Amino acid sequence: MPSGEQVAGKATILVSEKDALPLPVDEWRWLHQADALVASGRVEEAVVQLRTLVHALPDSTRGYLRLADLLRQRRRAGEAREILETAVAHVPDCPVSREALADVCVEIGRYDDAIPHGQALLALKPRSIHARDILSTAFLHRGQYERALRLTDEMVRLDPYDPGHHFKRGVILQQAGLLAASCRAFTRTLELAPDDELQEACQMAIDLLERYQIRQVLSLASEDILFHLHLLRDPQESARARGFYLSETAVAVLAAQLPYLTPDSQPGWRHYRYH
Protein backbone atom coordinates (compact mmCIF):
# COMPACT_ATOMS: atom_id res chain seq x y z
CA MET A 1 0.00 0.00 0.00
CA PRO A 2 1.55 3.38 -0.95
CA SER A 3 2.39 5.92 1.75
CA GLY A 4 -0.48 8.31 2.53
CA GLU A 5 -3.29 6.05 1.25
CA GLN A 6 -6.32 6.28 3.58
CA VAL A 7 -8.13 3.20 4.88
CA ALA A 8 -10.87 3.61 7.50
CA GLY A 9 -9.18 6.42 9.38
CA LYS A 10 -5.70 5.01 8.84
CA ALA A 11 -2.88 5.71 6.40
CA THR A 12 0.64 4.52 5.89
CA ILE A 13 3.82 6.51 6.29
CA LEU A 14 7.47 5.62 5.94
CA VAL A 15 9.61 5.91 9.06
CA SER A 16 12.48 7.17 6.89
CA GLU A 17 13.23 7.64 3.21
CA LYS A 18 15.24 4.41 3.10
CA ASP A 19 12.59 2.36 4.91
CA ALA A 20 10.88 0.06 2.44
CA LEU A 21 8.15 -1.11 4.83
CA PRO A 22 5.57 1.60 5.65
CA LEU A 23 4.03 1.76 9.13
CA PRO A 24 0.29 2.31 9.66
CA VAL A 25 -0.79 5.73 10.95
CA ASP A 26 -3.76 5.54 13.31
CA GLU A 27 -5.37 8.96 13.75
CA TRP A 28 -6.47 8.51 17.37
CA ARG A 29 -3.17 7.00 18.45
CA TRP A 30 -1.21 9.88 16.92
CA LEU A 31 -3.53 12.47 18.47
CA HIS A 32 -3.10 10.87 21.88
CA GLN A 33 0.66 10.80 21.44
CA ALA A 34 0.64 14.49 20.52
CA ASP A 35 -1.37 15.25 23.65
CA ALA A 36 1.15 13.30 25.71
CA LEU A 37 4.01 15.30 24.18
CA VAL A 38 2.25 18.56 25.04
CA ALA A 39 1.61 17.37 28.59
CA SER A 40 5.33 16.67 29.01
CA GLY A 41 6.23 20.11 27.69
CA ARG A 42 7.47 18.90 24.30
CA VAL A 43 5.14 21.12 22.31
CA GLU A 44 7.32 21.53 19.22
CA GLU A 45 7.58 17.74 18.91
CA ALA A 46 3.79 17.57 19.12
CA VAL A 47 3.54 20.16 16.34
CA VAL A 48 5.86 18.08 14.15
CA GLN A 49 3.86 14.92 14.88
CA LEU A 50 0.57 16.59 14.02
CA ARG A 51 2.01 18.00 10.79
CA THR A 52 3.06 14.48 9.88
CA LEU A 53 -0.41 13.20 10.72
CA VAL A 54 -2.28 15.67 8.50
CA HIS A 55 0.19 15.05 5.71
CA ALA A 56 -0.53 11.33 5.93
CA LEU A 57 -4.28 11.81 6.52
CA PRO A 58 -5.29 14.96 4.59
CA ASP A 59 -8.91 14.58 5.73
CA SER A 60 -8.03 14.43 9.44
CA THR A 61 -10.10 17.35 10.68
CA ARG A 62 -9.15 16.53 14.26
CA GLY A 63 -5.48 16.67 13.35
CA TYR A 64 -5.77 20.05 11.64
CA LEU A 65 -7.78 21.53 14.50
CA ARG A 66 -5.41 20.23 17.18
CA LEU A 67 -2.41 21.51 15.24
CA ALA A 68 -3.99 24.92 14.67
CA ASP A 69 -4.89 25.17 18.35
CA LEU A 70 -1.31 24.45 19.38
CA LEU A 71 0.01 27.05 16.94
CA ARG A 72 -2.40 29.66 18.25
CA GLN A 73 -1.29 28.89 21.80
CA ARG A 74 2.29 29.45 20.63
CA ARG A 75 1.25 32.82 19.17
CA ARG A 76 1.69 31.57 15.63
CA ALA A 77 -1.77 32.47 14.43
CA GLY A 78 -0.59 33.09 10.87
CA GLU A 79 0.58 29.49 10.61
CA ALA A 80 -2.65 28.33 12.22
CA ARG A 81 -4.62 30.15 9.53
CA GLU A 82 -2.65 28.36 6.79
CA ILE A 83 -3.29 24.99 8.44
CA LEU A 84 -7.01 25.68 8.74
CA GLU A 85 -7.21 26.85 5.14
CA THR A 86 -5.80 23.47 4.15
CA ALA A 87 -8.35 21.74 6.36
CA VAL A 88 -11.21 23.66 4.74
CA ALA A 89 -9.85 22.93 1.27
CA HIS A 90 -9.92 19.19 2.01
CA VAL A 91 -13.29 19.18 3.82
CA PRO A 92 -15.14 22.38 2.80
CA ASP A 93 -18.43 21.39 4.45
CA CYS A 94 -17.00 20.92 7.95
CA PRO A 95 -18.47 23.70 10.13
CA VAL A 96 -15.89 23.23 12.90
CA SER A 97 -12.99 23.96 10.56
CA ARG A 98 -14.82 26.91 9.03
CA GLU A 99 -15.53 28.36 12.45
CA ALA A 100 -11.93 27.96 13.60
CA LEU A 101 -10.62 29.55 10.40
CA ALA A 102 -13.01 32.51 10.64
CA ASP A 103 -12.03 32.95 14.30
CA VAL A 104 -8.31 33.05 13.58
CA CYS A 105 -8.84 35.50 10.70
CA VAL A 106 -10.57 37.87 13.13
CA GLU A 107 -7.83 37.24 15.69
CA ILE A 108 -5.10 38.43 13.32
CA GLY A 109 -7.17 41.25 11.85
CA ARG A 110 -7.80 39.71 8.43
CA TYR A 111 -11.43 40.83 8.35
CA ASP A 112 -11.78 40.61 4.58
CA ASP A 113 -10.88 36.91 4.83
CA ALA A 114 -13.09 36.33 7.87
CA ILE A 115 -16.23 37.46 6.05
CA PRO A 116 -16.46 34.73 3.37
CA HIS A 117 -15.60 32.04 5.93
CA GLY A 118 -18.22 33.43 8.32
CA GLN A 119 -20.77 33.48 5.52
CA ALA A 120 -19.91 29.89 4.59
CA LEU A 121 -20.31 28.89 8.24
CA LEU A 122 -23.70 30.62 8.35
CA ALA A 123 -24.77 28.71 5.24
CA LEU A 124 -23.78 25.44 6.95
CA LYS A 125 -25.39 26.44 10.28
CA PRO A 126 -28.19 28.97 9.59
CA ARG A 127 -28.96 29.50 13.30
CA SER A 128 -25.35 29.89 14.36
CA ILE A 129 -24.92 32.81 16.75
CA HIS A 130 -21.15 32.44 16.56
CA ALA A 131 -21.16 32.90 12.78
CA ARG A 132 -23.13 36.11 13.24
CA ASP A 133 -20.73 37.21 15.96
CA ILE A 134 -17.75 36.70 13.64
CA LEU A 135 -19.41 38.52 10.76
CA SER A 136 -20.64 41.43 12.87
CA THR A 137 -17.12 41.89 14.26
CA ALA A 138 -15.62 41.89 10.76
CA PHE A 139 -18.19 44.36 9.42
CA LEU A 140 -17.73 46.59 12.48
CA HIS A 141 -13.99 46.81 11.87
CA ARG A 142 -14.64 47.61 8.21
CA GLY A 143 -16.98 50.43 9.20
CA GLN A 144 -20.03 48.71 7.74
CA TYR A 145 -22.22 49.48 10.72
CA GLU A 146 -25.60 48.69 9.17
CA ARG A 147 -24.54 45.16 8.24
CA ALA A 148 -22.90 44.65 11.63
CA LEU A 149 -26.00 45.92 13.43
CA ARG A 150 -28.34 43.71 11.40
CA LEU A 151 -26.36 40.63 12.41
CA THR A 152 -26.23 41.68 16.04
CA ASP A 153 -29.99 42.25 16.03
CA GLU A 154 -30.34 38.66 14.81
CA MET A 155 -28.13 37.52 17.70
CA VAL A 156 -30.42 39.32 20.14
CA ARG A 157 -33.50 37.71 18.57
CA LEU A 158 -31.95 34.24 18.75
CA ASP A 159 -30.83 34.68 22.37
CA PRO A 160 -32.44 37.79 23.89
CA TYR A 161 -31.13 37.20 27.41
CA ASP A 162 -27.43 37.07 26.63
CA PRO A 163 -25.96 40.36 27.92
CA GLY A 164 -22.98 40.06 25.57
CA HIS A 165 -25.22 40.46 22.53
CA HIS A 166 -26.72 43.68 23.89
CA PHE A 167 -23.27 44.98 24.81
CA LYS A 168 -21.97 44.38 21.31
CA ARG A 169 -25.06 46.03 19.89
CA GLY A 170 -24.34 49.05 22.09
CA VAL A 171 -20.77 49.25 20.80
CA ILE A 172 -21.89 49.15 17.16
CA LEU A 173 -24.57 51.77 17.75
CA GLN A 174 -22.04 53.99 19.49
CA GLN A 175 -19.60 53.66 16.59
CA ALA A 176 -22.43 54.48 14.17
CA GLY A 177 -23.19 57.67 16.12
CA LEU A 178 -26.60 56.48 17.37
CA LEU A 179 -25.96 57.56 20.93
CA ALA A 180 -29.43 57.27 22.45
CA ALA A 181 -29.93 53.77 21.04
CA SER A 182 -26.45 52.82 22.21
CA CYS A 183 -27.26 54.04 25.72
CA ARG A 184 -30.42 51.90 25.73
CA ALA A 185 -28.44 48.84 24.66
CA PHE A 186 -25.87 49.33 27.42
CA THR A 187 -28.64 49.90 29.95
CA ARG A 188 -30.29 46.66 28.84
CA THR A 189 -26.96 44.89 29.32
CA LEU A 190 -26.84 46.08 32.92
CA GLU A 191 -30.42 44.92 33.49
CA LEU A 192 -29.59 41.42 32.25
CA ALA A 193 -26.29 41.10 34.10
CA PRO A 194 -25.98 43.57 36.98
CA ASP A 195 -23.07 41.64 38.50
CA ASP A 196 -21.41 40.59 35.26
CA GLU A 197 -17.87 41.54 34.27
CA LEU A 198 -19.44 43.79 31.62
CA GLN A 199 -20.89 46.03 34.33
CA GLU A 200 -17.93 48.38 34.63
CA ALA A 201 -17.50 48.75 30.88
CA CYS A 202 -21.24 49.38 30.45
CA GLN A 203 -21.38 51.98 33.17
CA MET A 204 -18.37 53.81 31.77
CA ALA A 205 -19.95 53.81 28.29
CA ILE A 206 -23.28 55.04 29.63
CA ASP A 207 -21.62 57.85 31.59
CA LEU A 208 -19.69 58.97 28.51
CA LEU A 209 -22.73 58.81 26.26
CA GLU A 210 -24.90 60.72 28.72
CA ARG A 211 -22.29 63.45 29.15
CA TYR A 212 -22.10 63.81 25.40
CA GLN A 213 -25.89 63.88 25.05
CA ILE A 214 -26.16 66.54 27.78
CA ARG A 215 -23.74 68.66 25.78
CA GLN A 216 -25.80 68.14 22.65
CA VAL A 217 -29.02 69.09 24.46
CA LEU A 218 -27.44 72.24 25.89
CA SER A 219 -26.04 73.15 22.49
CA LEU A 220 -29.49 72.84 20.90
CA ALA A 221 -31.09 74.75 23.74
CA SER A 222 -28.60 77.61 23.33
CA GLU A 223 -29.79 78.00 19.72
CA ASP A 224 -33.52 77.30 20.19
CA ILE A 225 -35.30 79.38 22.84
CA LEU A 226 -38.54 77.39 22.53
CA PHE A 227 -36.69 74.11 23.15
CA HIS A 228 -34.94 75.80 26.07
CA LEU A 229 -38.28 76.75 27.62
CA HIS A 230 -39.63 73.22 27.15
CA LEU A 231 -36.56 71.83 28.85
CA LEU A 232 -37.05 74.14 31.83
CA ARG A 233 -40.59 72.82 32.26
CA ASP A 234 -39.92 69.11 31.66
CA PRO A 235 -36.28 68.31 30.86
CA GLN A 236 -36.72 64.53 30.64
CA GLU A 237 -39.69 64.51 28.28
CA SER A 238 -38.37 67.38 26.16
CA ALA A 239 -35.01 65.67 25.69
CA ARG A 240 -36.70 62.37 24.91
CA ALA A 241 -38.91 64.05 22.30
CA ARG A 242 -35.72 65.13 20.50
CA GLY A 243 -34.41 61.56 20.49
CA PHE A 244 -32.12 61.69 23.53
CA TYR A 245 -31.96 58.98 26.17
CA LEU A 246 -30.95 60.11 29.65
CA SER A 247 -31.13 58.45 33.04
CA GLU A 248 -32.71 60.26 36.00
CA THR A 249 -29.25 61.20 37.23
CA ALA A 250 -28.31 62.65 33.85
CA VAL A 251 -31.60 64.56 33.68
CA ALA A 252 -30.84 66.07 37.09
CA VAL A 253 -27.41 67.18 35.85
CA LEU A 254 -29.03 68.70 32.76
CA ALA A 255 -31.72 70.47 34.77
CA ALA A 256 -29.13 72.00 37.07
CA GLN A 257 -27.36 73.64 34.11
CA LEU A 258 -30.40 74.92 32.23
CA PRO A 259 -31.06 78.07 34.33
CA TYR A 260 -27.55 79.33 33.56
CA LEU A 261 -27.84 78.82 29.80
CA THR A 262 -28.81 81.70 27.55
CA PRO A 263 -29.92 81.33 23.92
CA ASP A 264 -26.88 83.20 22.60
CA SER A 265 -24.29 81.47 24.80
CA GLN A 266 -21.42 79.67 23.14
CA PRO A 267 -20.29 76.83 25.42
CA GLY A 268 -16.53 76.37 25.44
CA TRP A 269 -16.88 72.61 25.07
CA ARG A 270 -18.85 72.84 21.86
CA HIS A 271 -15.85 72.26 19.60
CA TYR A 272 -14.42 69.36 21.53
CA ARG A 273 -14.39 65.89 19.99
CA TYR A 274 -15.68 62.99 22.04
CA HIS A 275 -15.37 59.28 21.21
JSON list of C-alpha atoms in Angstrom, two decimals, residues 99-252:
[
{"chain": "A", "resi": 99, "resn": "GLU", "atom": "CA", "xyz": [-15.53, 28.36, 12.45]},
{"chain": "A", "resi": 100, "resn": "ALA", "atom": "CA", "xyz": [-11.93, 27.96, 13.60]},
{"chain": "A", "resi": 101, "resn": "LEU", "atom": "CA", "xyz": [-10.62, 29.55, 10.40]},
{"chain": "A", "resi": 102, "resn": "ALA", "atom": "CA", "xyz": [-13.01, 32.51, 10.64]},
{"chain": "A", "resi": 103, "resn": "ASP", "atom": "CA", "xyz": [-12.03, 32.95, 14.30]},
{"chain": "A", "resi": 104, "resn": "VAL", "atom": "CA", "xyz": [-8.31, 33.05, 13.58]},
{"chain": "A", "resi": 105, "resn": "CYS", "atom": "CA", "xyz": [-8.84, 35.50, 10.70]},
{"chain": "A", "resi": 106, "resn": "VAL", "atom": "CA", "xyz": [-10.57, 37.87, 13.13]},
{"chain": "A", "resi": 107, "resn": "GLU", "atom": "CA", "xyz": [-7.83, 37.24, 15.69]},
{"chain": "A", "resi": 108, "resn": "ILE", "atom": "CA", "xyz": [-5.10, 38.43, 13.32]},
{"chain": "A", "resi": 109, "resn": "GLY", "atom": "CA", "xyz": [-7.17, 41.25, 11.85]},
{"chain": "A", "resi": 110, "resn": "ARG", "atom": "CA", "xyz": [-7.80, 39.71, 8.43]},
{"chain": "A", "resi": 111, "resn": "TYR", "atom": "CA", "xyz": [-11.43, 40.83, 8.35]},
{"chain": "A", "resi": 112, "resn": "ASP", "atom": "CA", "xyz": [-11.78, 40.61, 4.58]},
{"chain": "A", "resi": 113, "resn": "ASP", "atom": "CA", "xyz": [-10.88, 36.91, 4.83]},
{"chain": "A", "resi": 114, "resn": "ALA", "atom": "CA", "xyz": [-13.09, 36.33, 7.87]},
{"chain": "A", "resi": 115, "resn": "ILE", "atom": "CA", "xyz": [-16.23, 37.46, 6.05]},
{"chain": "A", "resi": 116, "resn": "PRO", "atom": "CA", "xyz": [-16.46, 34.73, 3.37]},
{"chain": "A", "resi": 117, "resn": "HIS", "atom": "CA", "xyz": [-15.60, 32.04, 5.93]},
{"chain": "A", "resi": 118, "resn": "GLY", "atom": "CA", "xyz": [-18.22, 33.43, 8.32]},
{"chain": "A", "resi": 119, "resn": "GLN", "atom": "CA", "xyz": [-20.77, 33.48, 5.52]},
{"chain": "A", "resi": 120, "resn": "ALA", "atom": "CA", "xyz": [-19.91, 29.89, 4.59]},
{"chain": "A", "resi": 121, "resn": "LEU", "atom": "CA", "xyz": [-20.31, 28.89, 8.24]},
{"chain": "A", "resi": 122, "resn": "LEU", "atom": "CA", "xyz": [-23.70, 30.62, 8.35]},
{"chain": "A", "resi": 123, "resn": "ALA", "atom": "CA", "xyz": [-24.77, 28.71, 5.24]},
{"chain": "A", "resi": 124, "resn": "LEU", "atom": "CA", "xyz": [-23.78, 25.44, 6.95]},
{"chain": "A", "resi": 125, "resn": "LYS", "atom": "CA", "xyz": [-25.39, 26.44, 10.28]},
{"chain": "A", "resi": 126, "resn": "PRO", "atom": "CA", "xyz": [-28.19, 28.97, 9.59]},
{"chain": "A", "resi": 127, "resn": "ARG", "atom": "CA", "xyz": [-28.96, 29.50, 13.30]},
{"chain": "A", "resi": 128, "resn": "SER", "atom": "CA", "xyz": [-25.35, 29.89, 14.36]},
{"chain": "A", "resi": 129, "resn": "ILE", "atom": "CA", "xyz": [-24.92, 32.81, 16.75]},
{"chain": "A", "resi": 130, "resn": "HIS", "atom": "CA", "xyz": [-21.15, 32.44, 16.56]},
{"chain": "A", "resi": 131, "resn": "ALA", "atom": "CA", "xyz": [-21.16, 32.90, 12.78]},
{"chain": "A", "resi": 132, "resn": "ARG", "atom": "CA", "xyz": [-23.13, 36.11, 13.24]},
{"chain": "A", "resi": 133, "resn": "ASP", "atom": "CA", "xyz": [-20.73, 37.21, 15.96]},
{"chain": "A", "resi": 134, "resn": "ILE", "atom": "CA", "xyz": [-17.75, 36.70, 13.64]},
{"chain": "A", "resi": 135, "resn": "LEU", "atom": "CA", "xyz": [-19.41, 38.52, 10.76]},
{"chain": "A", "resi": 136, "resn": "SER", "atom": "CA", "xyz": [-20.64, 41.43, 12.87]},
{"chain": "A", "resi": 137, "resn": "THR", "atom": "CA", "xyz": [-17.12, 41.89, 14.26]},
{"chain": "A", "resi": 138, "resn": "ALA", "atom": "CA", "xyz": [-15.62, 41.89, 10.76]},
{"chain": "A", "resi": 139, "resn": "PHE", "atom": "CA", "xyz": [-18.19, 44.36, 9.42]},
{"chain": "A", "resi": 140, "resn": "LEU", "atom": "CA", "xyz": [-17.73, 46.59, 12.48]},
{"chain": "A", "resi": 141, "resn": "HIS", "atom": "CA", "xyz": [-13.99, 46.81, 11.87]},
{"chain": "A", "resi": 142, "resn": "ARG", "atom": "CA", "xyz": [-14.64, 47.61, 8.21]},
{"chain": "A", "resi": 143, "resn": "GLY", "atom": "CA", "xyz": [-16.98, 50.43, 9.20]},
{"chain": "A", "resi": 144, "resn": "GLN", "atom": "CA", "xyz": [-20.03, 48.71, 7.74]},
{"chain": "A", "resi": 145, "resn": "TYR", "atom": "CA", "xyz": [-22.22, 49.48, 10.72]},
{"chain": "A", "resi": 146, "resn": "GLU", "atom": "CA", "xyz": [-25.60, 48.69, 9.17]},
{"chain": "A", "resi": 147, "resn": "ARG", "atom": "CA", "xyz": [-24.54, 45.16, 8.24]},
{"chain": "A", "resi": 148, "resn": "ALA", "atom": "CA", "xyz": [-22.90, 44.65, 11.63]},
{"chain": "A", "resi": 149, "resn": "LEU", "atom": "CA", "xyz": [-26.00, 45.92, 13.43]},
{"chain": "A", "resi": 150, "resn": "ARG", "atom": "CA", "xyz": [-28.34, 43.71, 11.40]},
{"chain": "A", "resi": 151, "resn": "LEU", "atom": "CA", "xyz": [-26.36, 40.63, 12.41]},
{"chain": "A", "resi": 152, "resn": "THR", "atom": "CA", "xyz": [-26.23, 41.68, 16.04]},
{"chain": "A", "resi": 153, "resn": "ASP", "atom": "CA", "xyz": [-29.99, 42.25, 16.03]},
{"chain": "A", "resi": 154, "resn": "GLU", "atom": "CA", "xyz": [-30.34, 38.66, 14.81]},
{"chain": "A", "resi": 155, "resn": "MET", "atom": "CA", "xyz": [-28.13, 37.52, 17.70]},
{"chain": "A", "resi": 156, "resn": "VAL", "atom": "CA", "xyz": [-30.42, 39.32, 20.14]},
{"chain": "A", "resi": 157, "resn": "ARG", "atom": "CA", "xyz": [-33.50, 37.71, 18.57]},
{"chain": "A", "resi": 158, "resn": "LEU", "atom": "CA", "xyz": [-31.95, 34.24, 18.75]},
{"chain": "A", "resi": 159, "resn": "ASP", "atom": "CA", "xyz": [-30.83, 34.68, 22.37]},
{"chain": "A", "resi": 160, "resn": "PRO", "atom": "CA", "xyz": [-32.44, 37.79, 23.89]},
{"chain": "A", "resi": 161, "resn": "TYR", "atom": "CA", "xyz": [-31.13, 37.20, 27.41]},
{"chain": "A", "resi": 162, "resn": "ASP", "atom": "CA", "xyz": [-27.43, 37.07, 26.63]},
{"chain": "A", "resi": 163, "resn": "PRO", "atom": "CA", "xyz": [-25.96, 40.36, 27.92]},
{"chain": "A", "resi": 164, "resn": "GLY", "atom": "CA", "xyz": [-22.98, 40.06, 25.57]},
{"chain": "A", "resi": 165, "resn": "HIS", "atom": "CA", "xyz": [-25.22, 40.46, 22.53]},
{"chain": "A", "resi": 166, "resn": "HIS", "atom": "CA", "xyz": [-26.72, 43.68, 23.89]},
{"chain": "A", "resi": 167, "resn": "PHE", "atom": "CA", "xyz": [-23.27, 44.98, 24.81]},
{"chain": "A", "resi": 168, "resn": "LYS", "atom": "CA", "xyz": [-21.97, 44.38, 21.31]},
{"chain": "A", "resi": 169, "resn": "ARG", "atom": "CA", "xyz": [-25.06, 46.03, 19.89]},
{"chain": "A", "resi": 170, "resn": "GLY", "atom": "CA", "xyz": [-24.34, 49.05, 22.09]},
{"chain": "A", "resi": 171, "resn": "VAL", "atom": "CA", "xyz": [-20.77, 49.25, 20.80]},
{"chain": "A", "resi": 172, "resn": "ILE", "atom": "CA", "xyz": [-21.89, 49.15, 17.16]},
{"chain": "A", "resi": 173, "resn": "LEU", "atom": "CA", "xyz": [-24.57, 51.77, 17.75]},
{"chain": "A", "resi": 174, "resn": "GLN", "atom": "CA", "xyz": [-22.04, 53.99, 19.49]},
{"chain": "A", "resi": 175, "resn": "GLN", "atom": "CA", "xyz": [-19.60, 53.66, 16.59]},
{"chain": "A", "resi": 176, "resn": "ALA", "atom": "CA", "xyz": [-22.43, 54.48, 14.17]},
{"chain": "A", "resi": 177, "resn": "GLY", "atom": "CA", "xyz": [-23.19, 57.67, 16.12]},
{"chain": "A", "resi": 178, "resn": "LEU", "atom": "CA", "xyz": [-26.60, 56.48, 17.37]},
{"chain": "A", "resi": 179, "resn": "LEU", "atom": "CA", "xyz": [-25.96, 57.56, 20.93]},
{"chain": "A", "resi": 180, "resn": "ALA", "atom": "CA", "xyz": [-29.43, 57.27, 22.45]},
{"chain": "A", "resi": 181, "resn": "ALA", "atom": "CA", "xyz": [-29.93, 53.77, 21.04]},
{"chain": "A", "resi": 182, "resn": "SER", "atom": "CA", "xyz": [-26.45, 52.82, 22.21]},
{"chain": "A", "resi": 183, "resn": "CYS", "atom": "CA", "xyz": [-27.26, 54.04, 25.72]},
{"chain": "A", "resi": 184, "resn": "ARG", "atom": "CA", "xyz": [-30.42, 51.90, 25.73]},
{"chain": "A", "resi": 185, "resn": "ALA", "atom": "CA", "xyz": [-28.44, 48.84, 24.66]},
{"chain": "A", "resi": 186, "resn": "PHE", "atom": "CA", "xyz": [-25.87, 49.33, 27.42]},
{"chain": "A", "resi": 187, "resn": "THR", "atom": "CA", "xyz": [-28.64, 49.90, 29.95]},
{"chain": "A", "resi": 188, "resn": "ARG", "atom": "CA", "xyz": [-30.29, 46.66, 28.84]},
{"chain": "A", "resi": 189, "resn": "THR", "atom": "CA", "xyz": [-26.96, 44.89, 29.32]},
{"chain": "A", "resi": 190, "resn": "LEU", "atom": "CA", "xyz": [-26.84, 46.08, 32.92]},
{"chain": "A", "resi": 191, "resn": "GLU", "atom": "CA", "xyz": [-30.42, 44.92, 33.49]},
{"chain": "A", "resi": 192, "resn": "LEU", "atom": "CA", "xyz": [-29.59, 41.42, 32.25]},
{"chain": "A", "resi": 193, "resn": "ALA", "atom": "CA", "xyz": [-26.29, 41.10, 34.10]},
{"chain": "A", "resi": 194, "resn": "PRO", "atom": "CA", "xyz": [-25.98, 43.57, 36.98]},
{"chain": "A", "resi": 195, "resn": "ASP", "atom": "CA", "xyz": [-23.07, 41.64, 38.50]},
{"chain": "A", "resi": 196, "resn": "ASP", "atom": "CA", "xyz": [-21.41, 40.59, 35.26]},
{"chain": "A", "resi": 197, "resn": "GLU", "atom": "CA", "xyz": [-17.87, 41.54, 34.27]},
{"chain": "A", "resi": 198, "resn": "LEU", "atom": "CA", "xyz": [-19.44, 43.79, 31.62]},
{"chain": "A", "resi": 199, "resn": "GLN", "atom": "CA", "xyz": [-20.89, 46.03, 34.33]},
{"chain": "A", "resi": 200, "resn": "GLU", "atom": "CA", "xyz": [-17.93, 48.38, 34.63]},
{"chain": "A", "resi": 201, "resn": "ALA", "atom": "CA", "xyz": [-17.50, 48.75, 30.88]},
{"chain": "A", "resi": 202, "resn": "CYS", "atom": "CA", "xyz": [-21.24, 49.38, 30.45]},
{"chain": "A", "resi": 203, "resn": "GLN", "atom": "CA", "xyz": [-21.38, 51.98, 33.17]},
{"chain": "A", "resi": 204, "resn": "MET", "atom": "CA", "xyz": [-18.37, 53.81, 31.77]},
{"chain": "A", "resi": 205, "resn": "ALA", "atom": "CA", "xyz": [-19.95, 53.81, 28.29]},
{"chain": "A", "resi": 206, "resn": "ILE", "atom": "CA", "xyz": [-23.28, 55.04, 29.63]},
{"chain": "A", "resi": 207, "resn": "ASP", "atom": "CA", "xyz": [-21.62, 57.85, 31.59]},
{"chain": "A", "resi": 208, "resn": "LEU", "atom": "CA", "xyz": [-19.69, 58.97, 28.51]},
{"chain": "A", "resi": 209, "resn": "LEU", "atom": "CA", "xyz": [-22.73, 58.81, 26.26]},
{"chain": "A", "resi": 210, "resn": "GLU", "atom": "CA", "xyz": [-24.90, 60.72, 28.72]},
{"chain": "A", "resi": 211, "resn": "ARG", "atom": "CA", "xyz": [-22.29, 63.45, 29.15]},
{"chain": "A", "resi": 212, "resn": "TYR", "atom": "CA", "xyz": [-22.10, 63.81, 25.40]},
{"chain": "A", "resi": 213, "resn": "GLN", "atom": "CA", "xyz": [-25.89, 63.88, 25.05]},
{"chain": "A", "resi": 214, "resn": "ILE", "atom": "CA", "xyz": [-26.16, 66.54, 27.78]},
{"chain": "A", "resi": 215, "resn": "ARG", "atom": "CA", "xyz": [-23.74, 68.66, 25.78]},
{"chain": "A", "resi": 216, "resn": "GLN", "atom": "CA", "xyz": [-25.80, 68.14, 22.65]},
{"chain": "A", "resi": 217, "resn": "VAL", "atom": "CA", "xyz": [-29.02, 69.09, 24.46]},
{"chain": "A", "resi": 218, "resn": "LEU", "atom": "CA", "xyz": [-27.44, 72.24, 25.89]},
{"chain": "A", "resi": 219, "resn": "SER", "atom": "CA", "xyz": [-26.04, 73.15, 22.49]},
{"chain": "A", "resi": 220, "resn": "LEU", "atom": "CA", "xyz": [-29.49, 72.84, 20.90]},
{"chain": "A", "resi": 221, "resn": "ALA", "atom": "CA", "xyz": [-31.09, 74.75, 23.74]},
{"chain": "A", "resi": 222, "resn": "SER", "atom": "CA", "xyz": [-28.60, 77.61, 23.33]},
{"chain": "A", "resi": 223, "resn": "GLU", "atom": "CA", "xyz": [-29.79, 78.00, 19.72]},
{"chain": "A", "resi": 224, "resn": "ASP", "atom": "CA", "xyz": [-33.52, 77.30, 20.19]},
{"chain": "A", "resi": 225, "resn": "ILE", "atom": "CA", "xyz": [-35.30, 79.38, 22.84]},
{"chain": "A", "resi": 226, "resn": "LEU", "atom": "CA", "xyz": [-38.54, 77.39, 22.53]},
{"chain": "A", "resi": 227, "resn": "PHE", "atom": "CA", "xyz": [-36.69, 74.11, 23.15]},
{"chain": "A", "resi": 228, "resn": "HIS", "atom": "CA", "xyz": [-34.94, 75.80, 26.07]},
{"chain": "A", "resi": 229, "resn": "LEU", "atom": "CA", "xyz": [-38.28, 76.75, 27.62]},
{"chain": "A", "resi": 230, "resn": "HIS", "atom": "CA", "xyz": [-39.63, 73.22, 27.15]},
{"chain": "A", "resi": 231, "resn": "LEU", "atom": "CA", "xyz": [-36.56, 71.83, 28.85]},
{"chain": "A", "resi": 232, "resn": "LEU", "atom": "CA", "xyz": [-37.05, 74.14, 31.83]},
{"chain": "A", "resi": 233, "resn": "ARG", "atom": "CA", "xyz": [-40.59, 72.82, 32.26]},
{"chain": "A", "resi": 234, "resn": "ASP", "atom": "CA", "xyz": [-39.92, 69.11, 31.66]},
{"chain": "A", "resi": 235, "resn": "PRO", "atom": "CA", "xyz": [-36.28, 68.31, 30.86]},
{"chain": "A", "resi": 236, "resn": "GLN", "atom": "CA", "xyz": [-36.72, 64.53, 30.64]},
{"chain": "A", "resi": 237, "resn": "GLU", "atom": "CA", "xyz": [-39.69, 64.51, 28.28]},
{"chain": "A", "resi": 238, "resn": "SER", "atom": "CA", "xyz": [-38.37, 67.38, 26.16]},
{"chain": "A", "resi": 239, "resn": "ALA", "atom": "CA", "xyz": [-35.01, 65.67, 25.69]},
{"chain": "A", "resi": 240, "resn": "ARG", "atom": "CA", "xyz": [-36.70, 62.37, 24.91]},
{"chain": "A", "resi": 241, "resn": "ALA", "atom": "CA", "xyz": [-38.91, 64.05, 22.30]},
{"chain": "A", "resi": 242, "resn": "ARG", "atom": "CA", "xyz": [-35.72, 65.13, 20.50]},
{"chain": "A", "resi": 243, "resn": "GLY", "atom": "CA", "xyz": [-34.41, 61.56, 20.49]},
{"chain": "A", "resi": 244, "resn": "PHE", "atom": "CA", "xyz": [-32.12, 61.69, 23.53]},
{"chain": "A", "resi": 245, "resn": "TYR", "atom": "CA", "xyz": [-31.96, 58.98, 26.17]},
{"chain": "A", "resi": 246, "resn": "LEU", "atom": "CA", "xyz": [-30.95, 60.11, 29.65]},
{"chain": "A", "resi": 247, "resn": "SER", "atom": "CA", "xyz": [-31.13, 58.45, 33.04]},
{"chain": "A", "resi": 248, "resn": "GLU", "atom": "CA", "xyz": [-32.71, 60.26, 36.00]},
{"chain": "A", "resi": 249, "resn": "THR", "atom": "CA", "xyz": [-29.25, 61.20, 37.23]},
{"chain": "A", "resi": 250, "resn": "ALA", "atom": "CA", "xyz": [-28.31, 62.65, 33.85]},
{"chain": "A", "resi": 251, "resn": "VAL", "atom": "CA", "xyz": [-31.60, 64.56, 33.68]},
{"chain": "A", "resi": 252, "resn": "ALA", "atom": "CA", "xyz": [-30.84, 66.07, 37.09]}
]
